[in-house]
Amino acid sequence: MRKLYQLLAPVVVFSLAPVIASAQSFRVQCPTSTITHPDPTNTGVNNAEPPYNGPTQFTVPTTAGQQSGFYTPNPASVNGAIKCQQISGGDGYSTMADGTQVFMFSFGPLSGLADVAAGHPSTQFPKVFNTPYSDVSPGTPLVRGDPASTDGAASGASPWTGAPGPYSPGFTWNGAVGLTPDIVTNVTVSNLEEGPLTPGIGTAPPTAPGCPTPTANTVTAWTDAPSGLAVGSKIVISNVVAEGPTPTPPGYAGNWTVSCVANGAAMTPDGFDEYAFQYVDSTAGLAADTGNDLAAYVSSPPIIDGHVDPRQIMDIGVMNGNIPAPLAVFDEDDEFFLTLTNVGMIMRPDLFEQHTVHFHGYPNASSFYDGVPDASIAINIGASFTYYYLAPDAGTYFWHCHITPPEHLQMGMVGQLHVRPRQDRVPSGGNLYTYLGYQNGIGLPAGTAADLRTVCNPGRDILCSASMPAINTGATEGVDKLGNPQRYTYNDGDGSTAYDVEYPIQMHGFDPNFHFVGMTFNPEMFVDMKDKYFLLNGRSYPDTVKAGPQATISSDGTMHYSQPLPSIINIPAGGKALLRLVNLSVTEYHTLMSPGIPMKEVGFMAKLLRDQAGNNTEFYTNSITLGGGESLDVVLDASDAGCSAYAGAGCAAKLYPAGSVFYVYTPQLDHLSNDAENFGGMMTEVHICNSVTGGNTFGNTCN
């Protein structure tokens, strides 16, 4: 099993998945190299997004002139990288704006803990994900409630010490919870001898079949069980004390490389058939250790292979549910490994509840990873399962548990994900139309083949979302108002979906009665389900405009970050803010309006608004309505482009000056309440800033 993990290929992920699920044990998976994103010498190329210079090129192996084997990418042309994330499935509490604590079935972060608390995605590159906590904090274990415990969080919104001052967390680690180095091989060495083999106490001379005659520095080691070692394997020889007491002679302990493995039964110095291997020591003349059956231990060096310490996972994952679930973000061409670990529900020990991850509306290549238990699998308590995705299309999606969906969605097992477009990675100064053509196999340099995975031809596929614009506007890759490379919502080819800052907004609702019944072992009445708390990113106004994570004390007496995402929208003066909107309510349509700053709708259900002839069908509005299970991309346009048609040039500086505050809220009056408390619900603030620092999403600062 462990060796299979080291193959690091999607096909292996697929084949191992049912084994992992049936084994009912915790594991994580984040390869550093795959067939699609090869890094055979572990140079770290998959720890950053490479620029998009054109389609990935492939080599097709041939045998006797005939095509054979798999297509393999040419390393210099590979696009995308590897991203990983780990989440828990369990329960937890959240705090509503009127102070009511609500019980949830929920997902929580088991990677990217510091990033989640800061309002960022839980998704990480392999280098970050595969860094154990012991590497950054030796001798200090994770504690229940982390990161809130280490941060010294108090209950409620803005819970950190010194609030409302800047959020300065004490917890900064983003690796995978529980990940710990694994020792794959650990075998008893019964006899050790350096140099030419000499007759021992047995009836026949010692042997190591298939190995060369030892030199003065060659050590032959016999083991009483198969070692699983191969020539070239790195090993660790450790001292032991046998009966007598007889310690391992000096000079053997250390790190070595196997030079030979016996290919048959090896006769030990004390006359038994065992297993043998050889390595070359740096010191000659070492004393032999034979005849006591315990000369040393041989082990492989500790490696990161997905092995975890379940204690850490339980300490952090139990009662650590978030609403919304941890945000997942990756780029087109990425491979995404998402591990779901089911830690069980402390408040409902009678429920042996399974969980899954279903990417709603996402173009999965295989139903096996779709999370619908009828077509894939469900994850039992005490088990982990790694979902595999290859990111094909940019857009805003969401995900949820697909076990009894009306119940689990209402109880809080919902989250958002978005896929960033290749256009974000166009080199500076590159013509967007030209590079979109490269994606679609148009105008490629001589000798460059199209990548059929990225080609969008509306004549053959009316659902493809990267069709060419009707005209070449000459738009080129530049910088945004934060001084960063310009970002886009989709591969538009004309810059029409550009933005400066982005904010994922999840619309949702809670029925506290349903949640209370779900916690108290009573039958749930689905027909009576009626939301009374109306939430943006798990909070109601005024908590939506309180910076930083929101904490809730759980039944274990520990503080947890239950609602890490605020909904404050900071826009640099003259800039644009992308709102990635999803409605994950079980019972309600939701409407949001922006009466001050126009909304430019650029995408719906993860598709660019463009017809088959390449004409943009985007439009300006001041309100949008979404039903449950729908997503929408709108740009709050505080630039001249949003107002010059009716207010003339320079209108943005007059209409949206720095320091002004606008509101995004629902016109549904009953949704502007926190249960019986008025003046709450689905509302947040938009701040126009002289400048925005500290990133282009939640957690940034309006200056």
XYZ file of C-alpha atoms in Angstrom:
703
model
C 0.000 0.000 0.000
C 2.684 2.492 0.979
C 4.715 1.779 -2.121
C 1.666 2.304 -4.292
C 1.203 5.729 -2.767
C 4.648 6.719 -3.947
C 3.689 6.165 -7.592
C 1.796 9.450 -7.360
C -0.377 9.030 -10.403
C -4.091 9.737 -10.836
C -4.695 6.215 -12.051
C -3.241 5.009 -8.758
C -5.447 7.404 -6.855
C -8.410 5.888 -8.637
C -7.388 2.319 -7.941
C -6.554 2.955 -4.305
C -9.702 4.860 -3.482
C -11.977 1.902 -2.671
C -9.161 0.312 -0.653
C -8.767 3.431 1.449
C -12.474 3.636 2.077
C -12.794 -0.003 3.076
C -9.772 0.176 5.365
C -11.612 2.686 7.567
C -8.491 4.572 8.609
C -7.329 8.164 8.400
C -4.923 9.108 5.628
C -4.221 12.120 3.451
C -2.825 12.375 -0.026
C -0.861 15.156 -1.716
C 1.605 13.938 -4.344
C 4.454 16.158 -5.474
C 4.546 14.552 -8.924
C 2.011 12.826 -11.179
C 1.817 11.667 -14.780
C -0.004 14.896 -15.647
C 2.335 17.126 -13.631
C 5.661 15.274 -13.595
C 8.467 16.262 -11.238
C 10.599 13.098 -11.103
C 13.575 14.798 -9.427
C 11.422 16.674 -6.917
C 12.498 20.167 -7.963
C 9.275 21.699 -6.655
C 7.812 22.770 -10.000
C 4.312 21.938 -8.738
C 4.550 24.425 -5.868
C 3.773 27.430 -8.104
C 1.595 28.204 -11.097
C 3.673 28.438 -14.303
C 2.840 31.137 -16.889
C 0.485 30.083 -19.671
C 2.573 30.178 -22.850
C 0.455 27.840 -24.948
C -1.076 24.370 -24.981
C 0.544 21.495 -23.132
C 2.456 19.333 -25.589
C 2.452 15.548 -25.373
C 4.688 12.666 -26.387
C 3.136 9.432 -27.599
C 5.392 6.380 -27.079
C 5.737 4.109 -30.079
C 6.874 0.512 -30.442
C 7.837 -0.822 -33.861
C 6.240 2.226 -35.430
C 2.942 1.672 -33.621
C 1.497 3.970 -30.948
C 1.743 2.384 -27.504
C 1.417 3.469 -23.910
C 0.030 6.680 -22.445
C 0.313 10.238 -23.668
C 2.914 11.917 -21.477
C 3.295 15.702 -21.234
C 6.532 17.376 -22.221
C 7.728 18.856 -18.897
C 8.658 22.251 -20.367
C 5.110 22.814 -21.644
C 3.075 21.558 -18.661
C 0.369 23.940 -17.483
C -1.088 24.113 -13.990
C 0.218 22.601 -10.783
C -0.957 20.400 -7.900
C -3.220 21.627 -5.098
C -4.345 19.743 -1.990
C -6.855 20.198 0.805
C -8.100 18.212 3.798
C -11.470 18.704 5.498
C -13.317 17.053 8.355
C -16.910 15.881 8.331
C -18.586 16.159 11.715
C -20.522 18.668 13.784
C -20.103 22.010 15.507
C -21.816 25.204 16.591
C -22.222 28.639 15.034
C -23.334 31.910 16.602
C -26.069 33.977 15.012
C -26.092 37.795 15.144
C -28.666 37.808 17.963
C -26.385 35.618 20.103
C -28.181 32.316 19.507
C -25.945 29.291 19.171
C -27.024 26.898 16.421
C -25.950 23.254 16.190
C -24.639 22.123 12.802
C -23.634 19.106 10.803
C -20.628 20.642 9.131
C -17.296 20.449 7.378
C -14.240 21.966 9.012
C -10.667 22.698 7.932
C -7.933 20.108 8.398
C -5.436 22.008 6.251
C -4.727 25.676 5.737
C -5.958 26.461 9.253
C -4.260 29.849 9.437
C -5.428 30.801 5.951
C -9.024 29.821 6.716
C -9.014 31.951 9.871
C -7.743 34.865 7.771
C -10.630 34.500 5.300
C -8.667 32.676 2.620
C -8.993 29.259 0.913
C -7.931 26.068 2.655
C -6.291 24.820 -0.577
C -2.486 24.545 -0.550
C 0.447 23.670 -2.794
C 2.189 20.357 -1.908
C 5.141 22.091 -0.231
C 2.834 23.747 2.291
C 0.345 20.892 2.655
C 3.087 18.304 3.263
C 4.782 20.269 6.051
C 3.975 18.535 9.373
C 3.220 20.700 12.391
C 6.195 19.116 14.133
C 8.472 20.781 11.561
C 7.381 24.298 12.516
C 6.699 23.709 16.210
C 8.930 20.855 17.463
C 7.820 19.399 20.753
C 4.601 21.417 20.898
C 1.477 19.540 19.809
C -1.643 20.997 18.276
C -4.311 21.646 20.902
C -8.079 21.342 20.740
C -9.677 24.338 19.107
C -6.614 25.424 17.125
C -6.107 27.894 15.579
C -8.564 29.702 17.889
C -6.920 28.276 21.031
C -3.412 29.412 20.092
C -4.796 32.784 18.961
C -6.435 33.230 22.394
C -9.832 33.782 20.798
C -12.855 34.914 22.790
C -16.463 34.215 21.838
C -18.187 36.201 19.104
C -17.149 38.258 16.100
C -13.661 39.810 15.946
C -12.581 37.453 18.760
C -8.855 38.082 18.808
C -6.916 39.840 21.556
C -6.744 43.553 20.845
C -9.877 43.670 18.662
C -11.020 45.774 16.893
C -7.339 46.374 16.141
C -5.596 44.443 13.361
C -5.919 40.675 13.339
C -2.488 39.385 14.360
C -2.800 35.621 14.753
C -0.396 33.592 16.815
C -1.178 30.512 14.736
C 0.428 30.629 11.269
C 0.756 26.991 10.111
C -1.144 25.777 7.006
C -0.092 22.139 6.611
C -2.266 19.023 6.805
C -3.468 18.222 10.307
C -2.219 14.844 11.497
C 0.387 14.415 8.784
C 3.462 12.831 10.288
C 6.568 11.124 8.904
C 6.125 7.414 8.338
C 8.740 4.686 8.794
C 7.809 2.189 6.096
C 10.351 -0.492 7.024
C 11.419 -1.498 10.534
C 12.992 -4.951 10.842
C 15.173 -6.707 13.428
C 18.748 -7.405 12.334
C 19.783 -10.726 13.824
C 23.478 -10.649 12.809
C 25.965 -8.042 11.606
C 29.387 -8.666 10.103
C 31.770 -6.352 8.286
C 34.303 -7.582 5.747
C 34.681 -11.065 4.243
C 32.249 -13.574 5.696
C 33.861 -15.964 8.166
C 32.590 -19.302 9.487
C 30.378 -18.834 12.475
C 28.983 -21.101 15.114
C 26.676 -22.854 12.665
C 27.304 -25.964 10.615
C 27.709 -24.068 7.308
C 29.489 -20.829 6.409
C 27.362 -17.679 6.248
C 26.129 -16.601 2.830
C 24.423 -13.728 0.989
C 23.362 -15.288 -2.342
C 23.684 -13.010 -5.366
C 25.878 -10.487 -3.581
C 29.557 -9.865 -4.365
C 32.349 -10.954 -2.066
C 32.429 -8.348 0.687
C 35.274 -5.845 0.829
C 36.762 -4.550 4.074
C 34.015 -1.894 4.382
C 31.092 -4.050 3.257
C 28.605 -4.856 6.012
C 26.383 -7.905 5.653
C 23.198 -7.814 7.708
C 20.828 -10.738 8.213
C 17.169 -10.187 9.141
C 14.598 -12.603 10.462
C 11.829 -11.154 8.266
C 11.658 -9.703 4.732
C 12.984 -6.156 4.821
C 11.313 -4.905 1.654
C 14.574 -3.167 0.756
C 15.997 -2.775 -2.724
C 19.401 -1.807 -4.045
C 19.736 1.940 -3.583
C 17.315 2.116 -0.645
C 18.249 4.536 2.101
C 18.372 2.840 5.505
C 18.915 3.705 9.141
C 20.817 1.241 11.374
C 19.934 1.760 15.043
C 21.743 0.437 18.117
C 20.036 -2.086 20.410
C 20.989 -4.011 23.523
C 20.458 -7.770 23.375
C 20.332 -10.151 26.283
C 23.582 -10.360 28.097
C 23.482 -7.376 27.838
C 25.212 -7.214 24.454
C 24.988 -3.826 22.736
C 25.456 -3.208 19.042
C 29.199 -2.711 18.464
C 30.288 0.869 17.737
C 30.354 2.061 14.130
C 27.285 0.366 12.680
C 24.648 2.938 13.629
C 23.954 5.587 11.015
C 22.391 6.300 7.641
C 23.503 4.105 4.767
C 22.561 2.977 1.251
C 21.799 -0.658 0.387
C 24.353 -1.988 -2.124
C 22.982 -5.531 -2.519
C 19.974 -7.639 -1.501
C 20.373 -11.420 -1.315
C 18.316 -13.212 -3.957
C 17.765 -16.389 -1.956
C 17.912 -17.927 1.481
C 20.970 -16.555 3.297
C 22.806 -18.655 5.860
C 23.465 -16.686 9.052
C 26.677 -16.999 11.079
C 24.719 -19.017 13.634
C 23.391 -21.492 11.063
C 19.872 -20.358 10.173
C 18.311 -19.541 6.800
C 17.220 -15.887 6.887
C 17.232 -12.793 4.656
C 20.290 -10.656 3.977
C 21.390 -7.355 2.486
C 24.658 -5.434 2.282
C 25.797 -1.825 2.513
C 29.153 -0.049 2.593
C 30.204 1.489 5.906
C 32.541 4.464 6.121
C 34.701 2.716 8.735
C 36.515 -0.607 8.358
C 37.433 -3.069 11.076
C 34.112 -3.097 12.962
C 33.527 -5.946 15.398
C 30.938 -8.536 14.373
C 27.698 -8.995 16.299
C 26.499 -12.560 15.801
C 24.748 -15.317 17.661
C 22.379 -13.347 19.929
C 19.570 -12.806 17.336
C 19.414 -9.060 18.103
C 22.273 -7.119 16.595
C 20.448 -3.935 15.529
C 17.315 -2.531 13.923
C 17.139 -1.502 10.272
C 14.522 0.989 9.176
C 13.801 3.264 6.280
C 14.210 7.006 6.885
C 10.994 8.781 7.866
C 9.066 9.941 4.794
C 5.833 11.805 4.114
C 3.514 9.305 2.426
C 0.055 10.175 3.746
C 0.438 8.536 7.155
C -1.294 10.529 9.903
C -1.520 10.696 13.670
C -5.262 10.213 14.349
C -4.993 11.972 17.720
C -4.223 15.284 16.019
C -7.094 14.855 13.580
C -9.552 14.159 16.396
C -8.227 17.018 18.529
C -8.672 19.542 15.715
C -11.488 18.026 13.670
C -14.048 17.254 16.363
C -16.644 20.018 16.912
C -14.700 22.158 14.430
C -17.436 22.710 11.851
C -17.455 25.864 9.734
C -20.250 27.685 7.963
C -19.533 28.084 5.142
C -17.348 25.023 4.709
C -13.669 25.712 3.947
C -13.246 27.525 0.643
C -11.587 25.559 -2.174
C -9.774 27.476 -4.927
C -7.593 26.169 -7.736
C -6.610 27.023 -11.311
C -7.499 25.574 -14.664
C -5.120 22.709 -15.523
C -4.484 21.988 -11.828
C -4.890 18.574 -10.297
C -6.787 18.873 -7.036
C -6.613 16.260 -4.260
C -9.330 16.783 -1.630
C -9.286 14.468 1.391
C -12.488 14.116 3.426
C -11.991 12.654 6.912
C -15.135 11.663 8.799
C -14.522 12.324 12.512
C -18.082 11.573 13.626
C -20.576 13.755 15.456
C -20.064 14.187 19.190
C -23.525 15.628 19.798
C -25.218 12.782 17.931
C -23.320 9.611 18.854
C -26.371 7.597 17.840
C -25.866 8.584 14.215
C -23.339 6.562 12.258
C -23.554 9.283 9.649
C -21.680 8.933 6.390
C -20.522 11.987 4.443
C -19.463 12.767 0.883
C -18.268 15.741 -1.151
C -20.360 16.569 -4.216
C -19.087 19.312 -6.539
C -22.423 20.728 -7.677
C -22.505 21.445 -11.415
C -18.819 20.633 -11.787
C -17.758 18.747 -14.951
C -16.319 15.627 -13.339
C -14.727 13.087 -15.633
C -15.755 10.203 -13.367
C -18.867 9.656 -11.275
C -16.642 7.798 -8.830
C -15.486 11.165 -7.478
C -18.847 12.890 -7.805
C -19.919 12.311 -4.210
C -23.378 10.972 -5.042
C -23.350 7.723 -3.057
C -25.508 5.912 -5.610
C -22.715 6.277 -8.177
C -19.627 6.538 -5.976
C -18.997 5.842 -2.293
C -19.791 7.350 1.088
C -17.222 7.844 3.826
C -17.841 6.135 7.165
C -16.841 7.455 10.576
C -13.146 6.800 11.147
C -12.295 6.809 7.446
C -10.669 9.145 4.954
C -11.120 9.324 1.207
C -9.234 11.465 -1.323
C -11.271 12.897 -4.179
C -9.411 13.667 -7.385
C -10.260 16.445 -9.814
C -8.614 17.878 -12.902
C -9.719 21.489 -13.302
C -11.206 21.870 -16.813
C -13.354 25.032 -16.785
C -13.061 28.337 -14.945
C -16.041 29.558 -12.950
C -17.843 29.687 -9.629
C -19.121 26.396 -8.236
C -20.036 25.024 -4.836
C -19.990 21.746 -3.005
C -22.014 19.965 -0.383
C -22.569 16.621 1.283
C -24.862 14.411 -0.774
C -26.079 12.192 2.079
C -29.733 13.101 2.701
C -29.091 16.438 0.944
C -32.058 18.461 2.307
C -30.996 17.642 5.869
C -27.236 17.991 5.493
C -27.498 21.213 3.452
C -29.859 22.808 5.952
C -27.619 21.697 8.810
C -24.619 23.444 7.235
C -22.610 21.016 5.080
C -22.185 23.494 2.228
C -19.204 25.371 0.809
C -17.949 27.222 -2.214
C -15.189 26.623 -4.721
C -14.006 28.517 -7.727
C -11.652 27.731 -10.562
C -9.418 30.543 -11.825
C -8.929 30.893 -15.603
C -5.758 30.312 -17.609
C -5.996 33.932 -18.665
C -4.735 34.905 -15.178
C -1.400 33.353 -16.165
C -0.886 35.092 -19.514
C 2.583 36.718 -19.519
C 2.731 40.463 -18.941
C 1.966 42.361 -22.142
C 0.478 39.296 -23.838
C -2.514 39.879 -26.103
C -5.518 38.223 -24.447
C -7.156 37.405 -27.778
C -3.990 35.681 -29.018
C -3.590 33.559 -25.893
C -7.249 32.570 -25.866
C -6.668 31.484 -29.437
C -3.830 29.271 -28.217
C -6.247 27.591 -25.799
C -8.622 26.993 -28.685
C -5.977 25.744 -31.109
C -6.052 28.932 -33.194
C -2.944 30.739 -34.476
C -0.508 28.378 -32.818
C 3.214 28.750 -33.542
C 4.637 26.300 -36.068
C 5.240 22.893 -34.553
C 2.809 23.430 -31.657
C -0.176 21.077 -31.432
C -3.542 22.011 -29.965
C -4.503 20.577 -26.583
C -7.945 19.152 -27.255
C -8.758 19.344 -23.541
C -8.848 23.153 -23.705
C -10.303 23.766 -27.158
C -13.722 25.452 -27.156
C -15.680 25.130 -30.399
C -19.290 26.318 -29.870
C -20.303 24.657 -33.123
C -19.562 21.278 -31.557
C -20.048 22.043 -27.863
C -22.580 24.719 -26.949
C -21.632 24.396 -23.265
C -17.951 25.269 -23.627
C -17.152 28.490 -21.800
C -14.050 29.878 -23.515
C -15.285 30.822 -26.981
C -13.462 33.539 -28.910
C -14.849 37.091 -28.709
C -16.350 38.479 -31.902
C -13.543 41.051 -32.275
C -9.975 41.472 -31.088
C -10.092 44.485 -28.779
C -6.321 44.523 -28.403
C -6.573 44.031 -24.626
C -3.278 42.928 -23.075
C -2.212 41.531 -19.726
C -1.308 44.356 -17.341
C -1.652 45.169 -13.651
C -4.673 45.868 -11.487
C -5.227 48.726 -9.064
C -3.400 46.808 -6.327
C -0.291 46.587 -8.506
C -0.697 42.839 -9.081
C -1.042 40.993 -12.400
C -4.556 41.578 -13.719
C -7.046 38.863 -12.781
C -10.138 37.759 -14.709
C -13.313 35.823 -13.962
C -13.208 33.849 -17.210
C -11.058 33.302 -20.278
C -12.738 36.186 -22.091
C -10.036 37.189 -24.612
C -11.061 40.847 -24.365
C -10.603 41.773 -20.694
C -14.361 42.181 -20.137
C -14.355 40.125 -16.898
C -11.356 41.849 -15.269
C -11.474 42.772 -11.579
C -9.229 44.200 -8.878
C -10.559 42.432 -5.768
C -12.763 39.361 -5.356
C -15.095 38.169 -2.634
C -16.927 34.814 -2.504
C -20.404 35.320 -1.019
C -22.483 32.307 0.021
C -26.195 32.918 0.529
C -27.740 30.485 2.943
C -30.306 30.196 5.697
C -30.840 28.339 8.967
C -34.047 27.115 10.560
C -33.053 27.056 14.272
C -35.976 24.784 15.155
C -34.865 22.182 12.643
C -31.304 22.390 13.978
C -32.477 22.036 17.586
C -34.582 19.000 16.743
C -31.599 17.557 14.867
C -29.475 17.888 17.999
C -32.007 16.472 20.466
C -32.700 13.048 18.953
C -36.181 14.019 17.695
C -37.620 13.312 14.265
C -37.044 16.188 11.848
C -40.109 17.590 10.103
C -38.899 18.540 6.648
C -42.294 19.899 5.637
C -42.095 22.522 8.402
C -38.598 23.705 7.506
C -38.532 27.520 7.400
C -35.385 29.633 7.595
C -35.317 32.344 10.257
C -31.654 33.340 9.981
C -30.570 34.635 6.574
C -26.848 34.465 6.087
C -24.040 35.838 3.972
C -21.006 33.611 4.482
C -22.614 32.109 7.573
C -23.302 35.444 9.294
C -26.150 37.926 9.547
C -25.799 41.687 9.748
C -24.113 43.313 11.667
C -21.694 40.372 12.065
C -21.194 40.402 8.283
C -19.170 43.633 8.561
C -16.999 42.609 11.495
C -13.509 41.796 10.300
C -11.739 38.508 10.886
C -13.066 35.140 11.990
C -16.023 34.641 14.318
C -15.633 32.219 17.222
C -18.100 30.018 19.101
C -17.566 28.037 22.273
C -18.607 24.437 21.712
C -19.922 21.760 24.034
C -16.346 20.570 24.603
C -15.651 23.881 26.366
C -13.216 24.937 23.639
C -13.367 28.001 21.421
C -13.543 27.296 17.683
C -13.539 29.562 14.645
C -17.027 28.697 13.443
C -17.639 31.434 10.830
C -14.293 32.561 9.433
C -15.539 34.611 6.471
C -16.833 38.170 6.878
C -18.607 39.835 3.955
C -16.948 43.254 3.950
C -16.330 44.405 0.376
C -13.345 46.759 0.044
C -12.880 48.318 -3.428
C -10.015 50.616 -4.420
C -11.294 53.951 -5.790
C -12.130 53.539 -9.468
C -11.850 49.769 -9.197
C -13.930 46.649 -9.662
C -14.926 43.925 -7.190
C -15.863 40.439 -8.350
C -18.607 38.875 -6.230
C -18.768 35.100 -6.606
C -22.350 34.487 -5.500
C -23.941 31.129 -4.732
C -27.285 30.253 -3.167
C -27.117 27.113 -1.060
C -30.456 27.488 0.685
C -32.724 24.471 0.862
C -35.959 26.452 1.078
C -35.541 29.972 -0.310
C -34.858 32.056 -3.374
C -32.560 34.923 -2.425
C -32.296 38.383 -3.953
C -29.406 40.786 -3.437
C -29.375 44.367 -4.633
C -26.756 47.093 -4.916
C -28.587 50.411 -5.284
C -25.393 52.473 -5.216
C -22.809 50.668 -7.378
C -23.974 48.915 -10.563
C -23.644 45.151 -10.849
C -22.175 43.849 -14.093
C -23.295 40.252 -14.536
C -20.567 38.371 -16.426
C -21.245 34.699 -15.699
C -24.033 32.348 -14.676
C -23.647 28.781 -13.453
C -19.893 28.854 -14.165
C -20.381 29.934 -17.796
C -19.240 33.180 -19.404
C -22.163 35.228 -20.724
C -21.295 35.069 -24.418
C -23.262 33.724 -27.367
C -22.013 31.230 -29.947
C -21.059 34.038 -32.325
C -18.697 35.518 -29.720
C -20.897 38.458 -28.691
C -20.785 39.296 -25.000
C -24.217 39.089 -23.385
C -23.122 40.612 -20.070
C -25.373 43.322 -18.677
C -25.641 45.852 -15.878
C -28.268 45.545 -13.162
C -28.822 46.581 -9.561
C -30.267 43.287 -8.285
C -29.931 39.558 -8.839
C -32.041 36.593 -7.740
C -30.751 33.062 -7.283
C -32.558 29.847 -6.511
C -31.042 27.064 -4.454
C -28.191 25.431 -6.340
C -27.367 28.392 -8.588
C -24.210 30.484 -8.927
C -23.549 33.883 -10.440
C -20.553 36.115 -11.134
C -21.136 39.848 -10.862
C -18.630 42.696 -10.893
C -19.406 45.677 -8.669
C -18.164 48.313 -11.098
C -16.977 51.480 -9.339
C -14.962 52.548 -12.397
C -15.894 54.993 -15.143
C -16.931 52.008 -17.271
C -19.918 51.464 -15.006
C -21.290 55.011 -15.163
C -19.813 56.963 -18.103
C -22.650 55.979 -20.436
C -25.046 58.177 -18.449
C -22.777 60.357 -16.271
C -19.839 61.097 -18.565
C -16.098 60.748 -18.145
C -14.759 61.086 -14.611
C -18.088 59.950 -13.143
C -16.583 57.332 -10.795
C -14.651 59.907 -8.788
C -17.868 61.882 -8.290
C -20.263 58.995 -7.623
C -17.955 56.644 -5.691
C -15.365 58.801 -3.900
C -12.871 57.242 -1.506
C -14.309 57.025 2.002
C -17.884 56.420 0.887
C -19.899 53.426 2.081
C -22.551 51.598 0.091
C -24.687 48.580 0.914
C -25.489 45.253 -0.672
C -28.612 43.759 0.849
C -31.774 41.836 0.147
C -35.016 43.678 -0.605
C -36.930 40.725 0.872
C -37.900 42.392 4.137
C -38.361 39.173 6.110
C -34.769 38.285 5.160
C -33.506 41.448 6.868
C -33.982 39.986 10.317
C -32.203 37.747 12.784
C -35.124 35.541 13.774
C -37.294 37.873 15.938
C -34.734 40.675 15.814
C -35.081 43.293 13.071
C -32.314 45.171 11.246
C -30.157 42.169 10.468
C -30.117 39.367 7.974
C -28.632 39.474 4.490
C -26.807 42.774 4.340
C -23.215 43.913 4.112
C -21.202 47.039 3.393
C -19.126 48.162 0.407
C -16.222 50.455 1.281
C -14.561 52.652 -1.360
C -10.899 52.971 -0.390
C -7.997 55.190 -1.343
C -6.086 51.926 -1.630
C -6.489 48.304 -0.594
C -3.555 46.454 0.964
C -3.037 42.980 2.360
C -4.454 40.994 -0.531
C -7.327 41.074 -2.979
C -9.929 39.284 -0.853
C -11.207 38.979 2.719
C -8.712 40.008 5.345
C -7.438 42.968 3.330
C -7.319 46.543 4.649
C -9.191 49.573 3.338
C -6.959 52.661 3.497
